XYZ file of C-alpha atoms in Angstrom:
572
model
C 231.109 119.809 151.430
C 231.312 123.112 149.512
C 231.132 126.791 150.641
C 228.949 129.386 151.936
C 230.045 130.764 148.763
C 228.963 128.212 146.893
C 225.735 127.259 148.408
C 224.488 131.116 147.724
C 225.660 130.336 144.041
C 223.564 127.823 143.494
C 220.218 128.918 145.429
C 219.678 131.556 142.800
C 220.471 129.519 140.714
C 217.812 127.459 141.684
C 215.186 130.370 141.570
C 215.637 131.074 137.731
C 215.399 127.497 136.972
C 212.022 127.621 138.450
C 210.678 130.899 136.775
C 212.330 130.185 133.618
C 209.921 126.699 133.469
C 207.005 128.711 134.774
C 206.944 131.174 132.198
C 207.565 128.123 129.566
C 204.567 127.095 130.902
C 202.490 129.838 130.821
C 203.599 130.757 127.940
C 202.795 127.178 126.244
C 199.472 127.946 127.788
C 199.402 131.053 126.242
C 200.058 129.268 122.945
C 197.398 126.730 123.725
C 194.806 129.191 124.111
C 195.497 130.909 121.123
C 195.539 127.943 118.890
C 192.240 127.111 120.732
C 190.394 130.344 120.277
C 191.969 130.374 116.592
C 190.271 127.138 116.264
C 186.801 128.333 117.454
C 186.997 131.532 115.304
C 187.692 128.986 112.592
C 184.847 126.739 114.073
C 181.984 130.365 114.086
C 183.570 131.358 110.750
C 183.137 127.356 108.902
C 179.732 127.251 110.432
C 178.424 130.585 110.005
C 178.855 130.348 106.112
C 176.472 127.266 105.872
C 172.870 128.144 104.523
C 171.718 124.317 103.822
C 170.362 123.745 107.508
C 171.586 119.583 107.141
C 174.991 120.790 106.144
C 175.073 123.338 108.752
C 174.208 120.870 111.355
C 176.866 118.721 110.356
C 179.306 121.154 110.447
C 178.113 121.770 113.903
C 178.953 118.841 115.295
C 182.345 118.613 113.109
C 183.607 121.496 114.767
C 182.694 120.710 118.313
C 184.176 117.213 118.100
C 187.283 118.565 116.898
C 187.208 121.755 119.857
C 187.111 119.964 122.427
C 188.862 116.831 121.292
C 185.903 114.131 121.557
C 186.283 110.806 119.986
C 182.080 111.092 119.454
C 179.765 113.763 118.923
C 176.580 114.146 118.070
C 173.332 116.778 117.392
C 169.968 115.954 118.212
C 167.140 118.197 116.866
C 164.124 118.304 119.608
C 161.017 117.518 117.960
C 157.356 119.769 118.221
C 156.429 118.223 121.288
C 159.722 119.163 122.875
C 159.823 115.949 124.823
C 161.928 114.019 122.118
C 164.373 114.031 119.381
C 163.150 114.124 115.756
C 166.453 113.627 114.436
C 169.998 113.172 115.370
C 173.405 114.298 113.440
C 176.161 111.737 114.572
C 179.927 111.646 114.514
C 182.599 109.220 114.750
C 180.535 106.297 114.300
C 180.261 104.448 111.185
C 177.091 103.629 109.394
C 178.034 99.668 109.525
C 177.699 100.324 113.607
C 174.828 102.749 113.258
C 173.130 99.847 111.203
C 173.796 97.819 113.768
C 172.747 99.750 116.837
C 169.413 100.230 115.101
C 166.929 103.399 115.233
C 168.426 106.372 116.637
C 167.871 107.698 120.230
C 164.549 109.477 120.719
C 165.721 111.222 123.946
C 165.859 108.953 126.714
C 168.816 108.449 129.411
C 171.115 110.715 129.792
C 170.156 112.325 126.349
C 166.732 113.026 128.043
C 168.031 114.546 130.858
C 169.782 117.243 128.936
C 166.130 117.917 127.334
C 164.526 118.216 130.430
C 167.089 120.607 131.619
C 168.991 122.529 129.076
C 172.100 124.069 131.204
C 175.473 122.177 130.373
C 176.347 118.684 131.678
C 179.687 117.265 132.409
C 180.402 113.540 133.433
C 183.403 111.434 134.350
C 181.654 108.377 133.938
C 178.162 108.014 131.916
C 177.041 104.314 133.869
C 177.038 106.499 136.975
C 174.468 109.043 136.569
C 171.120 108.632 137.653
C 169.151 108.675 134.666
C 171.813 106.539 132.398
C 170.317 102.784 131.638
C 172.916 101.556 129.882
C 173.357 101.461 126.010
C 171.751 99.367 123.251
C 173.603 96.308 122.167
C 176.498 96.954 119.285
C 177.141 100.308 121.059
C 180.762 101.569 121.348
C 181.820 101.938 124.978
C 181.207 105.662 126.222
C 182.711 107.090 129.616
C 183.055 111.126 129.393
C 180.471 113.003 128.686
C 179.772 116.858 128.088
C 176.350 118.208 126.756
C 175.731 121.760 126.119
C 171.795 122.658 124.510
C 171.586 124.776 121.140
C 169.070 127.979 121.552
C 167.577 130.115 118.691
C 165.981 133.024 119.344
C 165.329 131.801 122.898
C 163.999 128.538 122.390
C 166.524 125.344 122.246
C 166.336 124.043 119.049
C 168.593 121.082 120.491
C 171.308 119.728 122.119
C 175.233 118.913 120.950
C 176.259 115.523 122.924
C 180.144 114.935 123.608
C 181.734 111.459 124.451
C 185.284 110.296 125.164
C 187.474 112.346 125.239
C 190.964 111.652 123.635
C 194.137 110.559 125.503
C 191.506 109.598 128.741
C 191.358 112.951 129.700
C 188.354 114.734 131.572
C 186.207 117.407 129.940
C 187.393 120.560 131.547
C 185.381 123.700 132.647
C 187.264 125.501 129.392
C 185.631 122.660 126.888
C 182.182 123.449 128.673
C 183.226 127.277 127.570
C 184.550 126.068 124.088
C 181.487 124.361 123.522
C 178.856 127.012 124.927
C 180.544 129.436 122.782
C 179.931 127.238 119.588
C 176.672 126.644 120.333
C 175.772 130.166 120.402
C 177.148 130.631 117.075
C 175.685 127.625 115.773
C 172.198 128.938 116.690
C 172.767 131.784 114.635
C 173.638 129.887 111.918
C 171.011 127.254 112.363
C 168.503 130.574 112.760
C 170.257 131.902 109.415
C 169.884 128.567 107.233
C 166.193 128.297 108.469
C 165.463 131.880 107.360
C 166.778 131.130 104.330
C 164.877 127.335 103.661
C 162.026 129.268 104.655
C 162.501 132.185 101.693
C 163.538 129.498 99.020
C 160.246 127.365 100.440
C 158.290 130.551 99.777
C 159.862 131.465 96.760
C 158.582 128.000 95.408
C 154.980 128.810 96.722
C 154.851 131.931 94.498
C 156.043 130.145 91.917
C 153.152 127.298 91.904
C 150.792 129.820 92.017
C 151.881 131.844 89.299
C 151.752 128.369 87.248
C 148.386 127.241 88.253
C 147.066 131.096 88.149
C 148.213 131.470 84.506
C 147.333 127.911 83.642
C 143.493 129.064 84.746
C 143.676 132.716 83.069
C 144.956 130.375 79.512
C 141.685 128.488 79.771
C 143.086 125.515 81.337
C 140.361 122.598 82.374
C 139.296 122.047 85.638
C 141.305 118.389 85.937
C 144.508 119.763 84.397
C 144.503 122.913 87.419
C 143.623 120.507 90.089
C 146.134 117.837 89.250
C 148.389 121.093 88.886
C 147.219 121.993 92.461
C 148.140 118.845 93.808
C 151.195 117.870 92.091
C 152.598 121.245 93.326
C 151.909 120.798 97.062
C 152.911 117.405 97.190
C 156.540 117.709 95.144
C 157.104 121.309 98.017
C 155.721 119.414 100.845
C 157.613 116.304 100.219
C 154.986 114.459 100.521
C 154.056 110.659 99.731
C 150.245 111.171 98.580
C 148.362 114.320 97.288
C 144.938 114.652 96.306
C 141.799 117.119 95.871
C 138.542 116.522 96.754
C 135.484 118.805 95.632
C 131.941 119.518 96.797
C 129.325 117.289 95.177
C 126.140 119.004 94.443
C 123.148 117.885 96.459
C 124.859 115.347 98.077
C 126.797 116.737 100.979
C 129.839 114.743 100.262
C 132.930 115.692 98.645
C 134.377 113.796 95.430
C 138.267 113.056 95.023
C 138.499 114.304 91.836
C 142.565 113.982 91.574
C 144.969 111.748 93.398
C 148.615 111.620 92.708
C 151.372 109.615 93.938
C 151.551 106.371 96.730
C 148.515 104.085 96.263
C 146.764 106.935 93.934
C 144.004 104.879 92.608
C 142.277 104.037 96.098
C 141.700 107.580 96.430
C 140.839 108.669 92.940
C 136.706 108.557 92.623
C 136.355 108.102 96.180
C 133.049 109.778 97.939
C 133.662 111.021 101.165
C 131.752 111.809 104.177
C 131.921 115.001 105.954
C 132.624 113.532 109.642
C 134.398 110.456 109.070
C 137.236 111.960 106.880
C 140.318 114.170 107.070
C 139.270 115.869 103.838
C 135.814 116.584 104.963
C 136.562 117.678 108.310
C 138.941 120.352 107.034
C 136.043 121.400 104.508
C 133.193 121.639 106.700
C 135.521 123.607 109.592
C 136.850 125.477 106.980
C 140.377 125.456 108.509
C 143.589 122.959 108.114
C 143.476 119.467 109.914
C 146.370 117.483 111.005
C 147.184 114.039 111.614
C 149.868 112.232 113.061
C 149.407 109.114 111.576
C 146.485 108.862 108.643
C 146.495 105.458 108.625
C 145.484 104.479 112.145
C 143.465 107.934 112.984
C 140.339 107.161 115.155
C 138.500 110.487 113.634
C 138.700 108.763 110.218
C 137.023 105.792 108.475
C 139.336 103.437 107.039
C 137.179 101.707 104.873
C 138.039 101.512 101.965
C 141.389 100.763 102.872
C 144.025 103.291 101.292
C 146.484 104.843 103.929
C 148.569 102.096 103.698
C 152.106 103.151 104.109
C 151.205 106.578 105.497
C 151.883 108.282 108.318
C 151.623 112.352 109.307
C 149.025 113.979 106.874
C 147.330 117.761 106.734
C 144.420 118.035 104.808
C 144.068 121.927 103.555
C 140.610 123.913 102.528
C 141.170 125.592 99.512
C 139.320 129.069 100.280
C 137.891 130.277 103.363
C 135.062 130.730 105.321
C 133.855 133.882 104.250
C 134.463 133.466 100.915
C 133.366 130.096 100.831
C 135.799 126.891 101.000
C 135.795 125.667 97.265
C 137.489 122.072 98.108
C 140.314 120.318 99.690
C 143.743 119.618 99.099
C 145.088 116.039 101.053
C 148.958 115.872 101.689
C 150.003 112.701 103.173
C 153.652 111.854 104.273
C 155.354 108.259 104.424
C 155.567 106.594 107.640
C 158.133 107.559 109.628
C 158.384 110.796 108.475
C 158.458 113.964 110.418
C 154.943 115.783 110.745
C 154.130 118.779 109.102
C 154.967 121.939 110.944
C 153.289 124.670 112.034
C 155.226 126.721 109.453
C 154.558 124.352 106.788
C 150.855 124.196 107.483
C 150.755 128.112 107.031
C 152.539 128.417 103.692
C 150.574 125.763 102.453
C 147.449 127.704 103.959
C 148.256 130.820 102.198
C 149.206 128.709 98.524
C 145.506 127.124 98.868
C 143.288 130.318 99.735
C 145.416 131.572 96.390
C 144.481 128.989 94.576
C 140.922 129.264 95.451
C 141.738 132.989 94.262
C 142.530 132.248 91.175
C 139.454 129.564 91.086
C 137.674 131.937 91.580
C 138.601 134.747 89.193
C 138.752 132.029 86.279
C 135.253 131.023 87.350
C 134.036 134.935 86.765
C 135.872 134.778 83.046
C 134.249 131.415 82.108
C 130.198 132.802 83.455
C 131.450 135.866 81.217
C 132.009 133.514 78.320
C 129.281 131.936 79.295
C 126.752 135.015 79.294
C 128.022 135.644 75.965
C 127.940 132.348 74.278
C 123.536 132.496 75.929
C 123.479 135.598 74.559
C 124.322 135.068 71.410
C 122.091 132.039 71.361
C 119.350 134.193 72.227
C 120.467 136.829 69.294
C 120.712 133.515 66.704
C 117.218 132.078 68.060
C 115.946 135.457 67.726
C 117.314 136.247 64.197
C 116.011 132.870 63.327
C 112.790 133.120 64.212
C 111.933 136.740 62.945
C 113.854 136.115 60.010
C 114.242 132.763 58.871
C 110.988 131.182 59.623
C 108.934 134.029 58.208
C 111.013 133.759 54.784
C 110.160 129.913 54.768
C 106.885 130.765 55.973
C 106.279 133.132 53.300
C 107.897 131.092 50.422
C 105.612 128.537 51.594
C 102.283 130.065 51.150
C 104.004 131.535 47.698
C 104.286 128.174 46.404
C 101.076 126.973 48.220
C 99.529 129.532 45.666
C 101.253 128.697 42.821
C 99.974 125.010 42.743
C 96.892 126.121 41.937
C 98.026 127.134 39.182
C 100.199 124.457 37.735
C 98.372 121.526 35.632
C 100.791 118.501 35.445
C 100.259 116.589 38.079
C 103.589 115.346 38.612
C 104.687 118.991 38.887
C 101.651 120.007 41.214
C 103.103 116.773 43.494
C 106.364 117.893 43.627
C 105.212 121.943 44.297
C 102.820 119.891 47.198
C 105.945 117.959 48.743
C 108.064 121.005 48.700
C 105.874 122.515 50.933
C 105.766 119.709 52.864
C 109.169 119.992 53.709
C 109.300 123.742 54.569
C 106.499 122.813 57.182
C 109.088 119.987 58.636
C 112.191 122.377 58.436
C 110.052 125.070 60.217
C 109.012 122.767 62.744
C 112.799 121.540 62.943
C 113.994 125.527 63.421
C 111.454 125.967 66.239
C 113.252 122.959 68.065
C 116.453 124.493 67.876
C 115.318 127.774 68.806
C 113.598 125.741 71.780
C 116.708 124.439 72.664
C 118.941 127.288 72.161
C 116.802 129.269 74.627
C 116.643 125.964 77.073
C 119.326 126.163 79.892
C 120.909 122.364 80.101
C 121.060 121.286 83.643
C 118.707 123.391 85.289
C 117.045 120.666 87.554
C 120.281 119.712 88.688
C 119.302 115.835 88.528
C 122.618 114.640 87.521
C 123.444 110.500 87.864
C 126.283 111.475 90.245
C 123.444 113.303 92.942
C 121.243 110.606 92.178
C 123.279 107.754 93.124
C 124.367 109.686 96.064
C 120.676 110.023 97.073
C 120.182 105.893 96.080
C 123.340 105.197 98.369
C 122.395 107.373 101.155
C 118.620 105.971 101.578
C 120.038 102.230 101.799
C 122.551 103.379 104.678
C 120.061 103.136 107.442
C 118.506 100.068 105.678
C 121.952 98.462 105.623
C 122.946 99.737 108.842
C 126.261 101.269 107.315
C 128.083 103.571 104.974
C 128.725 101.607 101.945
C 132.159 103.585 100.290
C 131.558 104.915 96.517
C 133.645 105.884 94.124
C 132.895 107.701 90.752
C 134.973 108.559 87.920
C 134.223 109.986 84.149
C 131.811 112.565 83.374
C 128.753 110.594 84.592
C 126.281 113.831 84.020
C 127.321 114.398 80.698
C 128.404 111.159 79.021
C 125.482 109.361 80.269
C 122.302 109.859 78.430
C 118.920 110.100 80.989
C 117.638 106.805 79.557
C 121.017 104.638 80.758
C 121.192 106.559 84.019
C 117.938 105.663 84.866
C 118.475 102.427 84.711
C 121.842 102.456 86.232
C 119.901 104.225 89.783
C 117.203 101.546 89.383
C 120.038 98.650 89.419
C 121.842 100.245 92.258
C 118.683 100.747 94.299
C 117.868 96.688 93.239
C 121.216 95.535 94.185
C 121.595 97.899 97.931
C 118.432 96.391 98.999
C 119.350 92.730 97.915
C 122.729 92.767 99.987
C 120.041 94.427 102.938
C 117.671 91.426 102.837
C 120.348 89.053 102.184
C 123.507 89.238 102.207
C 124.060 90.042 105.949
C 127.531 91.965 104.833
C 128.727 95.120 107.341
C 130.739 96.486 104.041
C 130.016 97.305 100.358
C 131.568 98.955 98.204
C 130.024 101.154 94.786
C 132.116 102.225 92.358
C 130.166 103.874 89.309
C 132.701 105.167 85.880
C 132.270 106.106 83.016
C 134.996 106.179 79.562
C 132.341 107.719 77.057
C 131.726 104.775 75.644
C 130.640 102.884 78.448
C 128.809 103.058 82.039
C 129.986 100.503 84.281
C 128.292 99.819 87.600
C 130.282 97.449 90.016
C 128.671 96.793 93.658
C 131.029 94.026 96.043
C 129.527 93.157 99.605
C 131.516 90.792 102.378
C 128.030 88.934 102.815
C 127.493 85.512 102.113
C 126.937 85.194 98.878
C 124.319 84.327 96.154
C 122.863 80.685 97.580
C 122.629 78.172 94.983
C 118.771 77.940 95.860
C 118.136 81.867 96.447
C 116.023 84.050 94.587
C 117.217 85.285 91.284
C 114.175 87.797 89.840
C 116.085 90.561 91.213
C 119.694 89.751 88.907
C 117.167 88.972 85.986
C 115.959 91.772 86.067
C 119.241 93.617 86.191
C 120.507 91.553 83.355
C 117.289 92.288 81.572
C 118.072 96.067 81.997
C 121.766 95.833 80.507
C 120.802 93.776 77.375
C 117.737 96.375 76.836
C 120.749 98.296 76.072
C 123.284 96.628 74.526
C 125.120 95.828 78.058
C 125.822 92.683 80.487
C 125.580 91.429 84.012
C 128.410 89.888 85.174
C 128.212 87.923 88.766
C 131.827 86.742 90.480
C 132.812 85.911 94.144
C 135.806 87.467 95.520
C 138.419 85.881 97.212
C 137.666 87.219 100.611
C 133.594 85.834 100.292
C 130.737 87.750 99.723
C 129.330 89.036 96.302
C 130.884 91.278 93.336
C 128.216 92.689 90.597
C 129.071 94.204 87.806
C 126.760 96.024 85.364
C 127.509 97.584 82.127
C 126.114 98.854 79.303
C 126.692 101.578 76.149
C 126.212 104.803 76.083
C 126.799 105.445 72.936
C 125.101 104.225 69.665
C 127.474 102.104 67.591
């Protein structure tokens, strides 16, 4: 047994020990926080400099994985509705087990929770909260937990998602603080990368109409600056499908004139109704419609079938209501793809009502060129009437005249036939002055508003819509004599399905190449009976080899009856 001495020896002794390992700790804590808040600042500073928002969200949840020393982490972006998660930014799991999982999370569970109320969430064990049901099969095993939401500009755009921490360790109130502090920075940068999407998306606007303005302003054709139009919104817009669709005169329906992209011929031609369409309910309102999913919408008629493989879809006027919508542009995403935003509706609202602009202002320059091409008709018609028929007039009665003085009569024949044919070219002159001064088109009878008329009479006979579609220049190509009998065949073979057929669909597509009309009519009825009735297809055929043309009768593979008329119209 020692000393007194000794004993107060060692009990200071005893005391420094103590402090000395203390202030080794505190000063390792020290350390620790320095390295941690060197981190973050490394973390603000690595994020911050992102300006491609998918990259920026990645490095998002890099960062916070690494912070607070999670073995998973992940980002999910809350969609529109604000219920559920559009899409979901993942770490430490590999895309063999993501494959394998299947579809990522749309909010539910715990992630759910965290959307319904956005103030951090900390949890020693995931299986025991409430609103946890368990995880998918393939899942990796997930205790910890620590979820902190992501606001911009006041409104959470999201919410990070921590899992497992390393070593077994808890998430600690300083990770919650780590973590909260990240997310505020990665708001700004997610607010930052958006701005900046959202300047490079409207510096590609400008830039498509400054393309289809000076493709109008060069004298560009109608079908080149529509499939301009629509090519441009649909390669910005990402989307799957794009298409126009203008007014057709006299008919109240609108006419796809262009279709581009996914399943672009069912659309092409198509005639469209005003109420049973996404197109023609955006014309007649005169503002932008939206759709979730095109291609089982209740507002729209799916027959004929073409949204297959489509999902969200906005269909755009092109002008406004006070100037007068001018037609519609149809943008139609792939299935499963996000919707289009509110922001994306209104760029593409402000590229169509310049577009209809420019329509516009190219329509003045061509009824300038167009006053000035009648009006120099009128001059030429003029000149050759005051001018030119009174000189062949005159020369006329000069040599009319001189006959009587010429003796041959082989000479006194020819002098009689010359004048002959200065009558004929007079009367030939007066024709083209006649038509010079005659404006073409003026009744507005074109084969396009006449079938429309021949289709909509047989609805209520029918007791439904039949779908049309019309391509070519039918107005122009077509001469009066083949359209008429093109309406009368239609007419024939609408009230033929009516009487006999009992079909509830037809379909009418009418095209033209410039060399030939083709008329094709297919029902779902029940077909041409051996034993039925034929003077109505007789006379059809009669009609096409009147002109050069053929019937053609076939029975498609579903039942029912496909007609197909066709005949020249041109000489040759």
């Amino acid at each position: 047994m020692g000393s007194p001495g000794e004993a107060r020896v060692r009990l200071p002794q005893l005391r420094l020990d103590e402090l000395l390992e203390e202030l080794q700790a505190r000063l390792d804590a020290a350390r620790g926080t320095r390295d941690r808040v060197h981190s973050l600042l490394e973390a603000v500073l690595s994020v911050g400099r992102e300006l491609n928002l998918e990259q920026a969200l990645h490095s998002i949840v890099e960062a916070a994985a690494v912070l607070v020393d999670a073995e998973y982490a992940a980002l999910g972006v809350i969609g529109p509705d604000g219920k559920r998660l559009s899409a979901f930014h993942t770490i430490g799991v590999t895309e063999e087990q993501i494959a394998a999982i299947g579809p990522y999370p749309e909010g539910h569970g715990i992630l759910g929770e965290l959307i319904r109320h956005p103030e951090p969430l900390r949890l020693a064990k995931i299986s025991e909260h409430p609103a946890s049901y368990g995880f998918p099969p393939h899942h990796p095993p997930m205790n910890t937990f620590l979820g902190v939401p992501i606001r911009v500009r006041d409104q959470v755009f999201g919410n990070l998602y921590l899992t497992e921490k390393r070593g077994g360790g808890q998430f600690d109130e300083e990770d919650i603080s780590v973590t909260l502090t990240l997310a505020v920075a990665a708001g700004v940068a997610i607010d930052n990368a958006r701005l900046y999407a959202e300047s490079r998306l409207r510096e590609r606007w400008l830039r498509a109409n400054a393309e289809i303005t000076h493709s109008l302003m060069a004298g560009g054709g109608r079908t080149e600056v529509l499939r301009l139009i629509a090519e441009r919104a649909g390669e910005i817009t990402e989307a799957a499908l794009a298409a126009v669709a203008l007014p057709m005169e006299d008919t109240g329906s609108l006419g796809v004139e262009i279709a581009v992209g996914l399943d672009a011929d069912a659309h092409r031609g198509l005639v469209l109704s005003m109420d049973r369409s996404l197109m023609g309910l955006a014309f007649s309102g005169a503002a932008p419609v939206t759709s979730e999913d095109v291609a089982h919408d209740e507002r729209i008629s799916l027959e004929p079938p073409r949204f297959g493989g489509l999902g969200p879809a906005v269909a755009m006027p092109i002008g406004t209501g006070d100037a007068g919508v001018r037609g519609v542009v149809l943008l139609a995403r792939e299935a499963g793809r996000p919707v289009f935003t509110t922001t994306e509706t209104e760029t593409l609202q402000v590229f169509a009502a310049q577009a209809a602009v420019a329509m516009e202002l190219a329509e003045r320059r061509q009824d300038a060129e167009q006053i000035a091409v009648l009006t120099d008709r009128d001059r030429i018609a003029r000149d050759l009437h005051d001018l030119a028929i009174q000189r062949l007039f005159a020369t006329g009665m000069t040599l009319q005249s001189a006959g009587r003085f010429i003796e041959h009569p082989e000479a006194s024949e020819r002098v009689a036939r010359a004048v002959d044919d200065l009558d004929e070219t007079i009367k030939i002159i007066r024709s083209t002055i006649f038509g010079l001064r005659t404006r073409e088109g003026a009744d507005g009878t074109g084969l396009r508003a006449r079938a429309m008329r021949v289709v909509g009479e047989a609805a209520p006979v029918l007791a439904f819509a039949p779908s049309v579609r019309m391509e070519g220049l039918l107005d122009t190509d077509v001469p009066k004599e083949v359209a008429d009998h093109v309406v009368a065949v239609l007419s024939e073979a609408l009230t033929n399905i009516a009487r006999h057929a009992r079909a509830d669909r037809a379909e009418v597509v009418l095209t033209t190449d410039g060399r030939e009309v083709r008329l094709s009519i297919t029902d779902n009825g029940v077909g041409i009976p051996p034993e039925g009735r034929r003077s109505g297809l007789r006379n059809m055929a009669e009609r096409a080899e009147q002109l050069g043309g053929r019937l053609e009768l076939a029975k498609p593979s579903g039942g029912g009856t496909s007609l197909m008329w066709r005949a020249p119209v041109q000489e040759g």
